[in-house]
Amino acid sequence: MNRLKRITVKQMVVVAFFFTALVSFILGFFIHNAIPIVQVNGEFISRGTFLKKLAMTNGQGVLEAMIAEKLIAQELTNNKIVVTDQEVEAKIASMRKDLALQKTTLEVLLVSTKQTLPQFKNELKTQLGVEKLLKKQITVTEKEINDYFVRNKIVRGKNAILRSQLLSIRDTIYRAKLRQAFLNWYQLQKGKAKVQYYTGMR
């Protein structure tokens, strides 16, 4: 009986030790993931968030993209710029129509880019915010449109075809200018931001 009692007590000690070690491991894991990996203007990006996104995108420019997202969010807040869910859904509806003309779907696009619909909506919301932030800086002139026709050797259509060409070319030039304006803005903002790294990555 005493031997049985000793074994039971010993087992309880082992179980208690194992349980304590397991709890310590779990807590250590979550605490480790909660440790910030970078600080952007006083706001932190946690190691866990970084590693999760790193796993999804194979690590290509992940940290840089997350810093950009943080700077964009801060700038939109500072300028009181809001992108509504309705605006995002309207943009998606427009994209679905454009993709249908190309004999494809949004779902095919998401599979090819390894994104979920919520992830895509979140990125689209950021893009629309950037456009609201920078669009006043961008103008597309008639000369630029005419030069585009000449440079790309595009034959001008007539009536509805010409109007479609003009809209498409204007949008192409506008998007190119928007991308350049964003790159210029990002370099300026990152240069001014207080970015503190908590890892060897730069």
PDB file of N, CA and C in Angstrom, residues 42-123:
ATOM      1  N   GLY A  42       6.463  55.176 -32.893  1.00  0.00           N
ATOM      2  CA  GLY A  42       5.904  54.836 -31.584  1.00  0.00           C
ATOM      3  C   GLY A  42       4.938  53.674 -31.584  1.00  0.00           C
ATOM      4  N   GLU A  43       4.555  53.137 -32.780  1.00  0.00           N
ATOM      5  CA  GLU A  43       3.631  52.009 -32.860  1.00  0.00           C
ATOM      6  C   GLU A  43       4.417  50.754 -33.240  1.00  0.00           C
ATOM      7  N   PHE A  44       4.090  49.642 -32.568  1.00  0.00           N
ATOM      8  CA  PHE A  44       4.874  48.421 -32.736  1.00  0.00           C
ATOM      9  C   PHE A  44       4.268  47.454 -33.743  1.00  0.00           C
ATOM     10  N   ILE A  45       5.146  46.704 -34.407  1.00  0.00           N
ATOM     11  CA  ILE A  45       4.763  45.535 -35.201  1.00  0.00           C
ATOM     12  C   ILE A  45       5.346  44.337 -34.465  1.00  0.00           C
ATOM     13  N   SER A  46       4.493  43.404 -34.036  1.00  0.00           N
ATOM     14  CA  SER A  46       4.962  42.293 -33.215  1.00  0.00           C
ATOM     15  C   SER A  46       5.671  41.236 -34.049  1.00  0.00           C
ATOM     16  N   ARG A  47       6.512  40.471 -33.365  1.00  0.00           N
ATOM     17  CA  ARG A  47       7.233  39.379 -34.023  1.00  0.00           C
ATOM     18  C   ARG A  47       6.249  38.349 -34.578  1.00  0.00           C
ATOM     19  N   GLY A  48       5.170  38.081 -33.818  1.00  0.00           N
ATOM     20  CA  GLY A  48       4.179  37.109 -34.268  1.00  0.00           C
ATOM     21  C   GLY A  48       3.501  37.531 -35.557  1.00  0.00           C
ATOM     22  N   THR A  49       3.132  38.820 -35.640  1.00  0.00           N
ATOM     23  CA  THR A  49       2.493  39.344 -36.850  1.00  0.00           C
ATOM     24  C   THR A  49       3.443  39.246 -38.031  1.00  0.00           C
ATOM     25  N   PHE A  50       4.703  39.595 -37.775  1.00  0.00           N
ATOM     26  CA  PHE A  50       5.713  39.540 -38.827  1.00  0.00           C
ATOM     27  C   PHE A  50       5.910  38.114 -39.327  1.00  0.00           C
ATOM     28  N   LEU A  51       6.055  37.146 -38.387  1.00  0.00           N
ATOM     29  CA  LEU A  51       6.300  35.768 -38.770  1.00  0.00           C
ATOM     30  C   LEU A  51       5.113  35.177 -39.522  1.00  0.00           C
ATOM     31  N   LYS A  52       3.894  35.583 -39.128  1.00  0.00           N
ATOM     32  CA  LYS A  52       2.699  35.081 -39.810  1.00  0.00           C
ATOM     33  C   LYS A  52       2.679  35.547 -41.254  1.00  0.00           C
ATOM     34  N   LYS A  53       2.982  36.818 -41.460  1.00  0.00           N
ATOM     35  CA  LYS A  53       2.984  37.348 -42.818  1.00  0.00           C
ATOM     36  C   LYS A  53       4.180  36.813 -43.593  1.00  0.00           C
ATOM     37  N   LEU A  54       5.278  36.600 -42.901  1.00  0.00           N
ATOM     38  CA  LEU A  54       6.479  36.049 -43.521  1.00  0.00           C
ATOM     39  C   LEU A  54       6.194  34.667 -44.102  1.00  0.00           C
ATOM     40  N   ALA A  55       5.455  33.871 -43.334  1.00  0.00           N
ATOM     41  CA  ALA A  55       5.119  32.515 -43.776  1.00  0.00           C
ATOM     42  C   ALA A  55       4.220  32.540 -45.004  1.00  0.00           C
ATOM     43  N   MET A  56       3.325  33.529 -45.078  1.00  0.00           N
ATOM     44  CA  MET A  56       2.375  33.607 -46.185  1.00  0.00           C
ATOM     45  C   MET A  56       3.030  34.090 -47.472  1.00  0.00           C
ATOM     46  N   THR A  57       4.083  34.874 -47.375  1.00  0.00           N
ATOM     47  CA  THR A  57       4.650  35.513 -48.570  1.00  0.00           C
ATOM     48  C   THR A  57       6.097  35.110 -48.834  1.00  0.00           C
ATOM     49  N   ASN A  58       6.570  34.062 -48.170  1.00  0.00           N
ATOM     50  CA  ASN A  58       7.938  33.573 -48.366  1.00  0.00           C
ATOM     51  C   ASN A  58       8.994  34.621 -48.028  1.00  0.00           C
ATOM     52  N   GLY A  59       8.616  35.622 -47.253  1.00  0.00           N
ATOM     53  CA  GLY A  59       9.603  36.562 -46.731  1.00  0.00           C
ATOM     54  C   GLY A  59      10.094  37.639 -47.675  1.00  0.00           C
ATOM     55  N   GLN A  60       9.540  37.749 -48.864  1.00  0.00           N
ATOM     56  CA  GLN A  60      10.017  38.726 -49.832  1.00  0.00           C
ATOM     57  C   GLN A  60       9.484  40.116 -49.505  1.00  0.00           C
ATOM     58  N   GLY A  61      10.361  40.923 -48.962  1.00  0.00           N
ATOM     59  CA  GLY A  61       9.999  42.310 -48.670  1.00  0.00           C
ATOM     60  C   GLY A  61       8.917  42.459 -47.628  1.00  0.00           C
ATOM     61  N   VAL A  62       8.715  41.427 -46.797  1.00  0.00           N
ATOM     62  CA  VAL A  62       7.604  41.460 -45.840  1.00  0.00           C
ATOM     63  C   VAL A  62       7.743  42.608 -44.845  1.00  0.00           C
ATOM     64  N   LEU A  63       8.895  42.720 -44.236  1.00  0.00           N
ATOM     65  CA  LEU A  63       9.077  43.752 -43.213  1.00  0.00           C
ATOM     66  C   LEU A  63       8.928  45.141 -43.814  1.00  0.00           C
ATOM     67  N   GLU A  64       9.482  45.331 -45.013  1.00  0.00           N
ATOM     68  CA  GLU A  64       9.361  46.629 -45.685  1.00  0.00           C
ATOM     69  C   GLU A  64       7.906  46.945 -45.993  1.00  0.00           C
ATOM     70  N   ALA A  65       7.162  45.934 -46.444  1.00  0.00           N
ATOM     71  CA  ALA A  65       5.742  46.121 -46.753  1.00  0.00           C
ATOM     72  C   ALA A  65       4.948  46.465 -45.501  1.00  0.00           C
ATOM     73  N   MET A  66       5.286  45.830 -44.371  1.00  0.00           N
ATOM     74  CA  MET A  66       4.567  46.094 -43.129  1.00  0.00           C
ATOM     75  C   MET A  66       4.862  47.492 -42.595  1.00  0.00           C
ATOM     76  N   ILE A  67       6.104  47.938 -42.773  1.00  0.00           N
ATOM     77  CA  ILE A  67       6.445  49.312 -42.383  1.00  0.00           C
ATOM     78  C   ILE A  67       5.662  50.294 -43.241  1.00  0.00           C
ATOM     79  N   ALA A  68       5.585  50.001 -44.544  1.00  0.00           N
ATOM     80  CA  ALA A  68       4.827  50.866 -45.459  1.00  0.00           C
ATOM     81  C   ALA A  68       3.357  50.926 -45.048  1.00  0.00           C
ATOM     82  N   GLU A  69       2.773  49.754 -44.719  1.00  0.00           N
ATOM     83  CA  GLU A  69       1.372  49.712 -44.292  1.00  0.00           C
ATOM     84  C   GLU A  69       1.157  50.550 -43.041  1.00  0.00           C
ATOM     85  N   LYS A  70       2.105  50.459 -42.103  1.00  0.00           N
ATOM     86  CA  LYS A  70       1.983  51.216 -40.854  1.00  0.00           C
ATOM     87  C   LYS A  70       2.064  52.721 -41.123  1.00  0.00           C
ATOM     88  N   LEU A  71       3.005  53.126 -41.973  1.00  0.00           N
ATOM     89  CA  LEU A  71       3.150  54.551 -42.302  1.00  0.00           C
ATOM     90  C   LEU A  71       1.908  55.077 -43.030  1.00  0.00           C
ATOM     91  N   ILE A  72       1.369  54.256 -43.938  1.00  0.00           N
ATOM     92  CA  ILE A  72       0.158  54.658 -44.669  1.00  0.00           C
ATOM     93  C   ILE A  72      -1.001  54.845 -43.695  1.00  0.00           C
ATOM     94  N   ALA A  73      -1.196  53.856 -42.805  1.00  0.00           N
ATOM     95  CA  ALA A  73      -2.294  53.927 -41.835  1.00  0.00           C
ATOM     96  C   ALA A  73      -2.170  55.167 -40.959  1.00  0.00           C
ATOM     97  N   GLN A  74      -0.947  55.471 -40.531  1.00  0.00           N
ATOM     98  CA  GLN A  74      -0.720  56.652 -39.696  1.00  0.00           C
ATOM     99  C   GLN A  74      -1.036  57.935 -40.456  1.00  0.00           C
ATOM    100  N   GLU A  75      -0.605  57.983 -41.716  1.00  0.00           N
ATOM    101  CA  GLU A  75      -0.830  59.194 -42.518  1.00  0.00           C
ATOM    102  C   GLU A  75      -2.314  59.389 -42.824  1.00  0.00           C
ATOM    103  N   LEU A  76      -3.021  58.296 -43.112  1.00  0.00           N
ATOM    104  CA  LEU A  76      -4.459  58.392 -43.373  1.00  0.00           C
ATOM    105  C   LEU A  76      -5.196  58.882 -42.126  1.00  0.00           C
ATOM    106  N   THR A  77      -4.785  58.388 -40.966  1.00  0.00           N
ATOM    107  CA  THR A  77      -5.396  58.833 -39.701  1.00  0.00           C
ATOM    108  C   THR A  77      -5.112  60.311 -39.465  1.00  0.00           C
ATOM    109  N   ASN A  78      -3.864  60.704 -39.681  1.00  0.00           N
ATOM    110  CA  ASN A  78      -3.486  62.113 -39.465  1.00  0.00           C
ATOM    111  C   ASN A  78      -4.252  63.059 -40.379  1.00  0.00           C
ATOM    112  N   ASN A  79      -4.569  62.588 -41.591  1.00  0.00           N
ATOM    113  CA  ASN A  79      -5.290  63.423 -42.559  1.00  0.00           C
ATOM    114  C   ASN A  79      -6.797  63.164 -42.551  1.00  0.00           C
ATOM    115  N   LYS A  80      -7.239  62.352 -41.589  1.00  0.00           N
ATOM    116  CA  LYS A  80      -8.663  62.025 -41.432  1.00  0.00           C
ATOM    117  C   LYS A  80      -9.270  61.481 -42.726  1.00  0.00           C
ATOM    118  N   ILE A  81      -8.506  60.625 -43.397  1.00  0.00           N
ATOM    119  CA  ILE A  81      -8.960  59.988 -44.633  1.00  0.00           C
ATOM    120  C   ILE A  81      -9.507  58.607 -44.297  1.00  0.00           C
ATOM    121  N   VAL A  82     -10.733  58.349 -44.728  1.00  0.00           N
ATOM    122  CA  VAL A  82     -11.397  57.080 -44.422  1.00  0.00           C
ATOM    123  C   VAL A  82     -11.838  56.416 -45.729  1.00  0.00           C
ATOM    124  N   VAL A  83     -11.595  55.130 -45.827  1.00  0.00           N
ATOM    125  CA  VAL A  83     -12.091  54.337 -46.957  1.00  0.00           C
ATOM    126  C   VAL A  83     -13.183  53.420 -46.416  1.00  0.00           C
ATOM    127  N   THR A  84     -14.387  53.549 -46.936  1.00  0.00           N
ATOM    128  CA  THR A  84     -15.513  52.774 -46.429  1.00  0.00           C
ATOM    129  C   THR A  84     -15.576  51.387 -47.077  1.00  0.00           C
ATOM    130  N   ASP A  85     -16.293  50.488 -46.423  1.00  0.00           N
ATOM    131  CA  ASP A  85     -16.497  49.150 -46.987  1.00  0.00           C
ATOM    132  C   ASP A  85     -17.255  49.245 -48.306  1.00  0.00           C
ATOM    133  N   GLN A  86     -18.155  50.224 -48.419  1.00  0.00           N
ATOM    134  CA  GLN A  86     -18.919  50.405 -49.649  1.00  0.00           C
ATOM    135  C   GLN A  86     -17.997  50.771 -50.815  1.00  0.00           C
ATOM    136  N   GLU A  87     -16.998  51.599 -50.547  1.00  0.00           N
ATOM    137  CA  GLU A  87     -16.041  51.971 -51.593  1.00  0.00           C
ATOM    138  C   GLU A  87     -15.228  50.762 -52.046  1.00  0.00           C
ATOM    139  N   VAL A  88     -14.848  49.925 -51.087  1.00  0.00           N
ATOM    140  CA  VAL A  88     -14.090  48.714 -51.417  1.00  0.00           C
ATOM    141  C   VAL A  88     -14.939  47.775 -52.268  1.00  0.00           C
ATOM    142  N   GLU A  89     -16.201  47.576 -51.861  1.00  0.00           N
ATOM    143  CA  GLU A  89     -17.089  46.676 -52.608  1.00  0.00           C
ATOM    144  C   GLU A  89     -17.363  47.209 -54.011  1.00  0.00           C
ATOM    145  N   ALA A  90     -17.482  48.530 -54.143  1.00  0.00           N
ATOM    146  CA  ALA A  90     -17.714  49.130 -55.465  1.00  0.00           C
ATOM    147  C   ALA A  90     -16.504  48.892 -56.373  1.00  0.00           C
ATOM    148  N   LYS A  91     -15.314  49.016 -55.807  1.00  0.00           N
ATOM    149  CA  LYS A  91     -14.092  48.790 -56.584  1.00  0.00           C
ATOM    150  C   LYS A  91     -13.997  47.330 -57.003  1.00  0.00           C
ATOM    151  N   ILE A  92     -14.353  46.429 -56.112  1.00  0.00           N
ATOM    152  CA  ILE A  92     -14.319  45.002 -56.434  1.00  0.00           C
ATOM    153  C   ILE A  92     -15.317  44.674 -57.535  1.00  0.00           C
ATOM    154  N   ALA A  93     -16.494  45.277 -57.463  1.00  0.00           N
ATOM    155  CA  ALA A  93     -17.510  45.052 -58.502  1.00  0.00           C
ATOM    156  C   ALA A  93     -16.990  45.513 -59.862  1.00  0.00           C
ATOM    157  N   SER A  94     -16.313  46.667 -59.882  1.00  0.00           N
ATOM    158  CA  SER A  94     -15.732  47.181 -61.118  1.00  0.00           C
ATOM    159  C   SER A  94     -14.640  46.248 -61.641  1.00  0.00           C
ATOM    160  N   MET A  95     -13.817  45.737 -60.726  1.00  0.00           N
ATOM    161  CA  MET A  95     -12.749  44.817 -61.118  1.00  0.00           C
ATOM    162  C   MET A  95     -13.319  43.524 -61.684  1.00  0.00           C
ATOM    163  N   ARG A  96     -14.396  43.054 -61.093  1.00  0.00           N
ATOM    164  CA  ARG A  96     -15.015  41.816 -61.589  1.00  0.00           C
ATOM    165  C   ARG A  96     -15.473  41.981 -63.041  1.00  0.00           C
ATOM    166  N   LYS A  97     -16.019  43.160 -63.368  1.00  0.00           N
ATOM    167  CA  LYS A  97     -16.458  43.426 -64.739  1.00  0.00           C
ATOM    168  C   LYS A  97     -15.275  43.447 -65.696  1.00  0.00           C
ATOM    169  N   ASP A  98     -14.185  44.117 -65.282  1.00  0.00           N
ATOM    170  CA  ASP A  98     -12.986  44.185 -66.122  1.00  0.00           C
ATOM    171  C   ASP A  98     -12.380  42.795 -66.328  1.00  0.00           C
ATOM    172  N   LEU A  99     -12.357  41.996 -65.254  1.00  0.00           N
ATOM    173  CA  LEU A  99     -11.795  40.653 -65.351  1.00  0.00           C
ATOM    174  C   LEU A  99     -12.651  39.750 -66.233  1.00  0.00           C
ATOM    175  N   ALA A 100     -13.963  39.961 -66.189  1.00  0.00           N
ATOM    176  CA  ALA A 100     -14.871  39.168 -67.020  1.00  0.00           C
ATOM    177  C   ALA A 100     -14.601  39.419 -68.506  1.00  0.00           C
ATOM    178  N   LEU A 101     -14.259  40.661 -68.847  1.00  0.00           N
ATOM    179  CA  LEU A 101     -13.923  40.998 -70.235  1.00  0.00           C
ATOM    180  C   LEU A 101     -12.649  40.288 -70.677  1.00  0.00           C
ATOM    181  N   GLN A 102     -11.800  39.962 -69.706  1.00  0.00           N
ATOM    182  CA  GLN A 102     -10.558  39.248 -69.989  1.00  0.00           C
ATOM    183  C   GLN A 102     -10.723  37.734 -69.825  1.00  0.00           C
ATOM    184  N   LYS A 103     -11.970  37.297 -69.704  1.00  0.00           N
ATOM    185  CA  LYS A 103     -12.302  35.876 -69.594  1.00  0.00           C
ATOM    186  C   LYS A 103     -11.706  35.223 -68.337  1.00  0.00           C
ATOM    187  N   THR A 104     -11.703  35.978 -67.251  1.00  0.00           N
ATOM    188  CA  THR A 104     -11.229  35.420 -65.994  1.00  0.00           C
ATOM    189  C   THR A 104     -12.073  35.969 -64.849  1.00  0.00           C
ATOM    190  N   THR A 105     -11.749  35.580 -63.622  1.00  0.00           N
ATOM    191  CA  THR A 105     -12.536  35.994 -62.467  1.00  0.00           C
ATOM    192  C   THR A 105     -11.621  36.465 -61.343  1.00  0.00           C
ATOM    193  N   LEU A 106     -12.218  37.119 -60.376  1.00  0.00           N
ATOM    194  CA  LEU A 106     -11.460  37.558 -59.200  1.00  0.00           C
ATOM    195  C   LEU A 106     -10.926  36.357 -58.425  1.00  0.00           C
ATOM    196  N   GLU A 107     -11.713  35.302 -58.377  1.00  0.00           N
ATOM    197  CA  GLU A 107     -11.297  34.109 -57.650  1.00  0.00           C
ATOM    198  C   GLU A 107     -10.033  33.496 -58.257  1.00  0.00           C
ATOM    199  N   VAL A 108      -9.944  33.495 -59.584  1.00  0.00           N
ATOM    200  CA  VAL A 108      -8.741  32.995 -60.264  1.00  0.00           C
ATOM    201  C   VAL A 108      -7.550  33.876 -59.928  1.00  0.00           C
ATOM    202  N   LEU A 109      -7.792  35.189 -59.892  1.00  0.00           N
ATOM    203  CA  LEU A 109      -6.723  36.133 -59.543  1.00  0.00           C
ATOM    204  C   LEU A 109      -6.224  35.890 -58.121  1.00  0.00           C
ATOM    205  N   LEU A 110      -7.145  35.637 -57.198  1.00  0.00           N
ATOM    206  CA  LEU A 110      -6.764  35.401 -55.806  1.00  0.00           C
ATOM    207  C   LEU A 110      -5.935  34.131 -55.663  1.00  0.00           C
ATOM    208  N   VAL A 111      -6.308  33.099 -56.399  1.00  0.00           N
ATOM    209  CA  VAL A 111      -5.546  31.846 -56.349  1.00  0.00           C
ATOM    210  C   VAL A 111      -4.136  32.072 -56.890  1.00  0.00           C
ATOM    211  N   SER A 112      -4.019  32.822 -57.983  1.00  0.00           N
ATOM    212  CA  SER A 112      -2.708  33.046 -58.596  1.00  0.00           C
ATOM    213  C   SER A 112      -1.800  33.890 -57.711  1.00  0.00           C
ATOM    214  N   THR A 113      -2.394  34.760 -56.896  1.00  0.00           N
ATOM    215  CA  THR A 113      -1.602  35.607 -55.999  1.00  0.00           C
ATOM    216  C   THR A 113      -1.541  35.062 -54.576  1.00  0.00           C
ATOM    217  N   LYS A 114      -2.147  33.878 -54.362  1.00  0.00           N
ATOM    218  CA  LYS A 114      -2.142  33.207 -53.057  1.00  0.00           C
ATOM    219  C   LYS A 114      -2.701  34.112 -51.962  1.00  0.00           C
ATOM    220  N   GLN A 115      -3.846  34.718 -52.255  1.00  0.00           N
ATOM    221  CA  GLN A 115      -4.509  35.600 -51.303  1.00  0.00           C
ATOM    222  C   GLN A 115      -5.912  35.105 -51.007  1.00  0.00           C
ATOM    223  N   THR A 116      -6.382  35.424 -49.806  1.00  0.00           N
ATOM    224  CA  THR A 116      -7.791  35.205 -49.481  1.00  0.00           C
ATOM    225  C   THR A 116      -8.541  36.488 -49.822  1.00  0.00           C
ATOM    226  N   LEU A 117      -9.861  36.383 -49.902  1.00  0.00           N
ATOM    227  CA  LEU A 117     -10.658  37.574 -50.211  1.00  0.00           C
ATOM    228  C   LEU A 117     -10.512  38.645 -49.131  1.00  0.00           C
ATOM    229  N   PRO A 118     -10.541  38.292 -47.827  1.00  0.00           N
ATOM    230  CA  PRO A 118     -10.333  39.323 -46.795  1.00  0.00           C
ATOM    231  C   PRO A 118      -8.974  40.010 -46.916  1.00  0.00           C
ATOM    232  N   GLN A 119      -7.919  39.245 -47.233  1.00  0.00           N
ATOM    233  CA  GLN A 119      -6.594  39.841 -47.417  1.00  0.00           C
ATOM    234  C   GLN A 119      -6.602  40.813 -48.585  1.00  0.00           C
ATOM    235  N   PHE A 120      -7.248  40.396 -49.677  1.00  0.00           N
ATOM    236  CA  PHE A 120      -7.324  41.239 -50.873  1.00  0.00           C
ATOM    237  C   PHE A 120      -8.086  42.530 -50.572  1.00  0.00           C
ATOM    238  N   LYS A 121      -9.197  42.398 -49.847  1.00  0.00           N
ATOM    239  CA  LYS A 121      -9.987  43.579 -49.492  1.00  0.00           C
ATOM    240  C   LYS A 121      -9.183  44.540 -48.628  1.00  0.00           C
ATOM    241  N   ASN A 122      -8.412  43.996 -47.710  1.00  0.00           N
ATOM    242  CA  ASN A 122      -7.589  44.834 -46.833  1.00  0.00           C
ATOM    243  C   ASN A 122      -6.538  45.601 -47.636  1.00  0.00           C
ATOM    244  N   GLU A 123      -5.877  44.910 -48.590  1.00  0.00           N
ATOM    245  CA  GLU A 123      -4.884  45.572 -49.430  1.00  0.00           C
ATOM    246  C   GLU A 123      -5.542  46.605 -50.338  1.00  0.00           C
TER     247      GLU A 123
END
